[in-house]
PDB file of C-alpha atoms in Angstrom:
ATOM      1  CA  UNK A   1       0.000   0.000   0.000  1.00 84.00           C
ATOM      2  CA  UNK A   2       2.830   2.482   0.885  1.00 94.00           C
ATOM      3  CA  UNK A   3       6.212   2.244  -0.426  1.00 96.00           C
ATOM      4  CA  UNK A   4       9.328   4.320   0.857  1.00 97.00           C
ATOM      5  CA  UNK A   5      12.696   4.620  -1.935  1.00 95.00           C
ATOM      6  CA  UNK A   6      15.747   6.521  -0.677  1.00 95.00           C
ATOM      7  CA  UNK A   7      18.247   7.770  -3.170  1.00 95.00           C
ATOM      8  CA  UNK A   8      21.321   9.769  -2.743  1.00 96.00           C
ATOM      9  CA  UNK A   9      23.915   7.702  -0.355  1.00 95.00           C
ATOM     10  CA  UNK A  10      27.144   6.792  -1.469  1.00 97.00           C
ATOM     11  CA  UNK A  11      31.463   7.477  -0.563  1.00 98.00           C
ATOM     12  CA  UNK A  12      32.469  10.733   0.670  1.00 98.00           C
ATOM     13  CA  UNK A  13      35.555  11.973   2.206  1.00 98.00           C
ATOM     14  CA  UNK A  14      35.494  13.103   5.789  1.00 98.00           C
ATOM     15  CA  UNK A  15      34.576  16.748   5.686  1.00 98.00           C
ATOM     16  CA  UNK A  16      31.941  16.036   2.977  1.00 98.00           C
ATOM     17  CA  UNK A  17      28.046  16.472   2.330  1.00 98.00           C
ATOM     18  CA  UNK A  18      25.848  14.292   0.895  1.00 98.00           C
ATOM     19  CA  UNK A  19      21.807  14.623   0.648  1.00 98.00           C
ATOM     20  CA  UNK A  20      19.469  11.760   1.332  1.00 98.00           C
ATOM     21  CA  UNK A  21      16.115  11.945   0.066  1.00 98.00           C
ATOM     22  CA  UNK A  22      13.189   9.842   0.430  1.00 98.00           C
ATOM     23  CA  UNK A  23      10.200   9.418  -0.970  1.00 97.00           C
ATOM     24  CA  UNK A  24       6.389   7.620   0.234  1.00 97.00           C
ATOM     25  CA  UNK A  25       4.326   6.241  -2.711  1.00 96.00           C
ATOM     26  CA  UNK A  26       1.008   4.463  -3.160  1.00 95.00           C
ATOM     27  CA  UNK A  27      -2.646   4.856  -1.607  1.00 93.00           C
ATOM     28  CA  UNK A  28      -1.992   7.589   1.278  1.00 94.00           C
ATOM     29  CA  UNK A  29      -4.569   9.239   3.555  1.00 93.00           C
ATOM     30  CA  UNK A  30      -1.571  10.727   5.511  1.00 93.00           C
ATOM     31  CA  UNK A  31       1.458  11.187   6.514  1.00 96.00           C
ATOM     32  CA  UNK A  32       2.415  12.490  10.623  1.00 96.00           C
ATOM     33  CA  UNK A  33       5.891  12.715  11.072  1.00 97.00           C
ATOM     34  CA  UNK A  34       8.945  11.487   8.848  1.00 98.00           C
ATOM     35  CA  UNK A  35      12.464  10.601  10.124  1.00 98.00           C
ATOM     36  CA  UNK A  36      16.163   9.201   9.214  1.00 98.00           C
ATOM     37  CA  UNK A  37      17.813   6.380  11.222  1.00 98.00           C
ATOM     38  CA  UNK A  38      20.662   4.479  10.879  1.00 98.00           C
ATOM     39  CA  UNK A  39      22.672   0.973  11.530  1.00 98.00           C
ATOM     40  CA  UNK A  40      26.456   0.643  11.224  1.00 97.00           C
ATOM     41  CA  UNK A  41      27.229  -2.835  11.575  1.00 92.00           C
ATOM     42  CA  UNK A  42      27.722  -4.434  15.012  1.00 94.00           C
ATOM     43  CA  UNK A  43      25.816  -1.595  16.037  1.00 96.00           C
ATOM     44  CA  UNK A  44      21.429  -1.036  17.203  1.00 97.00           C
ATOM     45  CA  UNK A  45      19.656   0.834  14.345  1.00 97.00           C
ATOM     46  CA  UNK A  46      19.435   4.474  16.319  1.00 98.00           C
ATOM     47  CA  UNK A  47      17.853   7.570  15.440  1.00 98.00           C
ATOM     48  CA  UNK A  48      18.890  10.381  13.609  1.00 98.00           C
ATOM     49  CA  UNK A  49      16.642  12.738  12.687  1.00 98.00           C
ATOM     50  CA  UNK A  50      12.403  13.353  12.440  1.00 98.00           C
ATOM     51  CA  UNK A  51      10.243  15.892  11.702  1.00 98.00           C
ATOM     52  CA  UNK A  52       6.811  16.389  11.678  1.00 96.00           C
ATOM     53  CA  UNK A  53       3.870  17.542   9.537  1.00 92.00           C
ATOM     54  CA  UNK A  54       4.145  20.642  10.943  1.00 93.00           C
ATOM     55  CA  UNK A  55       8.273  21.216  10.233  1.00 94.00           C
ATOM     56  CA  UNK A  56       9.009  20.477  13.945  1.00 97.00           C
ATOM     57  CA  UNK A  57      12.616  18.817  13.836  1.00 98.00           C
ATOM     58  CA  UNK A  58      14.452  16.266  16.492  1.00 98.00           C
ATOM     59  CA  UNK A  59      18.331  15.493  16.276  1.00 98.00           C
ATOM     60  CA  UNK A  60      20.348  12.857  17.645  1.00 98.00           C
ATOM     61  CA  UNK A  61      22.735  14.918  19.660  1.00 98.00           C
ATOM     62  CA  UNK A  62      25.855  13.199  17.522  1.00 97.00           C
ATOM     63  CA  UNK A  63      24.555  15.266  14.575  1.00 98.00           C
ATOM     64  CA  UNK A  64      23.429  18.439  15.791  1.00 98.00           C
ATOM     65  CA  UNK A  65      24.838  21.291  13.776  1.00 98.00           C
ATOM     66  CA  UNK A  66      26.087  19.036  11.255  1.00 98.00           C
ATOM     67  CA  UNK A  67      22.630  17.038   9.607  1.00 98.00           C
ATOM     68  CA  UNK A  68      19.555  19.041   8.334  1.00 98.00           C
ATOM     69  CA  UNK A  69      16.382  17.208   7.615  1.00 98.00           C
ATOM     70  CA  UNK A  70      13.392  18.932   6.108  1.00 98.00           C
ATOM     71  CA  UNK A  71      10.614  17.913   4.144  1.00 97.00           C
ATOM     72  CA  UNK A  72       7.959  18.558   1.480  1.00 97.00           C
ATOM     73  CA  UNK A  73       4.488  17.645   2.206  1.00 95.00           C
ATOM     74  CA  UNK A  74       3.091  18.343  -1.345  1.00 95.00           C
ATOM     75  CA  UNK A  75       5.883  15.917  -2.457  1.00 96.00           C
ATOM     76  CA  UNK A  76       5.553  13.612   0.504  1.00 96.00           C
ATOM     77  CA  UNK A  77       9.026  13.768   0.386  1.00 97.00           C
ATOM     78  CA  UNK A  78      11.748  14.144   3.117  1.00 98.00           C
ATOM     79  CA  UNK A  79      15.584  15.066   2.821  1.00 98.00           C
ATOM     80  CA  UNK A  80      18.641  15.036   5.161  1.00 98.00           C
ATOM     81  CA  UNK A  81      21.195  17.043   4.082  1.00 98.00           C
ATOM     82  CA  UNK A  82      24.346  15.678   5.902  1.00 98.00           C
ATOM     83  CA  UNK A  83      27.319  18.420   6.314  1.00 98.00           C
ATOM     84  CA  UNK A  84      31.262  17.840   7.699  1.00 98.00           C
ATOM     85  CA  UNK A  85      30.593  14.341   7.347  1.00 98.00           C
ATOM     86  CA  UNK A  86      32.678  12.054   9.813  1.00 98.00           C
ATOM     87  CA  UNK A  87      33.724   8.473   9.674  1.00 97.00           C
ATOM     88  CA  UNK A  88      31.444   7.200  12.502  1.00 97.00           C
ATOM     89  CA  UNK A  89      28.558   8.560  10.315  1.00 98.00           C
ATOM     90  CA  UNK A  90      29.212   5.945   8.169  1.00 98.00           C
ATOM     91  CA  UNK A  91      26.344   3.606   8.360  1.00 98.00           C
ATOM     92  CA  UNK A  92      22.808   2.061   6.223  1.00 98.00           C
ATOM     93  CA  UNK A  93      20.431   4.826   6.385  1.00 98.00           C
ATOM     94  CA  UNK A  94      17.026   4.220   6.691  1.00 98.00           C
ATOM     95  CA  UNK A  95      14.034   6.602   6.098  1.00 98.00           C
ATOM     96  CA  UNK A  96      10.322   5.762   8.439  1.00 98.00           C
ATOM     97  CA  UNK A  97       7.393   7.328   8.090  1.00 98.00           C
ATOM     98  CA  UNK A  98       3.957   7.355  10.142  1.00 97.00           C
ATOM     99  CA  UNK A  99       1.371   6.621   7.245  1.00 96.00           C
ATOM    100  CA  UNK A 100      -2.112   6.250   7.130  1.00 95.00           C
ATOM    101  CA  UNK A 101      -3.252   5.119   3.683  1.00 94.00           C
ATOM    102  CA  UNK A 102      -6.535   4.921   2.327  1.00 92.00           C
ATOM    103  CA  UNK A 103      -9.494   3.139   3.781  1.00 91.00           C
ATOM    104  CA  UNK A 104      -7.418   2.999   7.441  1.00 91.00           C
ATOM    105  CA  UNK A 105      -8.365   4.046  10.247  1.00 93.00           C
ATOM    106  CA  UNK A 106      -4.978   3.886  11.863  1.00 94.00           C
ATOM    107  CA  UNK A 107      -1.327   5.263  10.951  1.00 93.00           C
ATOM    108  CA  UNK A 108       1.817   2.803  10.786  1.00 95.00           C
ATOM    109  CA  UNK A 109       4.732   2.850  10.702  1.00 96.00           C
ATOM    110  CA  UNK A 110       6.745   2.213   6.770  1.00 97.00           C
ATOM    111  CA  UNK A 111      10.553   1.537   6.403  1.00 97.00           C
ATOM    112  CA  UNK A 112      12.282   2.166   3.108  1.00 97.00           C
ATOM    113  CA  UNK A 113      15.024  -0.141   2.329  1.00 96.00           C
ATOM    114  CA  UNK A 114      18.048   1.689   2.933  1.00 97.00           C
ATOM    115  CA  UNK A 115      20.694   3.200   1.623  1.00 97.00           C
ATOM    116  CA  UNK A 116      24.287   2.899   2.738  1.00 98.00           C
ATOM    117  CA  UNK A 117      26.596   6.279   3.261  1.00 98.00           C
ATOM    118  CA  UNK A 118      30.765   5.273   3.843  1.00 98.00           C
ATOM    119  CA  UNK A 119      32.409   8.102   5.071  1.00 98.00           C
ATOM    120  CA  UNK A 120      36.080   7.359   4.249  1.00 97.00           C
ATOM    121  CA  UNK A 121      39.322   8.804   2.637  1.00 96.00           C
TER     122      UNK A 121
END
């Protein structure tokens, strides 16, 4: 019913930006809020970054002053713009989003399927 794609991971060096984006798809009523998490291997998937419907923002204190996320409701599209990238950033990242699609009465949670950033010189 709802599908989530990322797009825009990759290599950077350290010091670098890259911009995630994701976008939800299919039969939705709505959308609350939107967020970025992310797993490096060994490691608990943890959050990054959310937003809501109404452009109020939440940071994982590791990126604070560094990530950016923002969104576009007409697009139901959100973005993380990632700045002075470090090593430790590197990790699959992983966009959520509370849906409620058509003929629901409730919201859910959707996962897209992630999309690796390696921060590395």
């Amino acid at each position: 019913q709802v599908q989530l794609v990322e797009s825009g991971g990759g290599l950077v060096q350290p010091g670098g930006s890259l911009r995630l984006s994701c976008a939800a798809s299919g039969s939705i009523f709505s959308i609350n809020a939107m967020g970025w998490y992310r797993q490096a291997p060994g490691n608990e998937r943890e959050l990054v970054a959310t937003i809501t419907n109404g452009g109020s923002t939440n940071y994982a204190d590791s990126v604070k002053g560094r990530f950016t996320i923002s969104r576009d409701n007409a697009k139901n599209t959100v973005y993380l713009q990632m700045n002075s990238l470090k090593p430790e950033d590197t990790a699959v990242y992983y966009c959520n989003a509370e849906c409620r699609p058509h003929g629901s009465r409730y919201e859910s949670d959707y996962w897209g399927q992630g999309t690796q950033v390696t921060v590395s010189s």
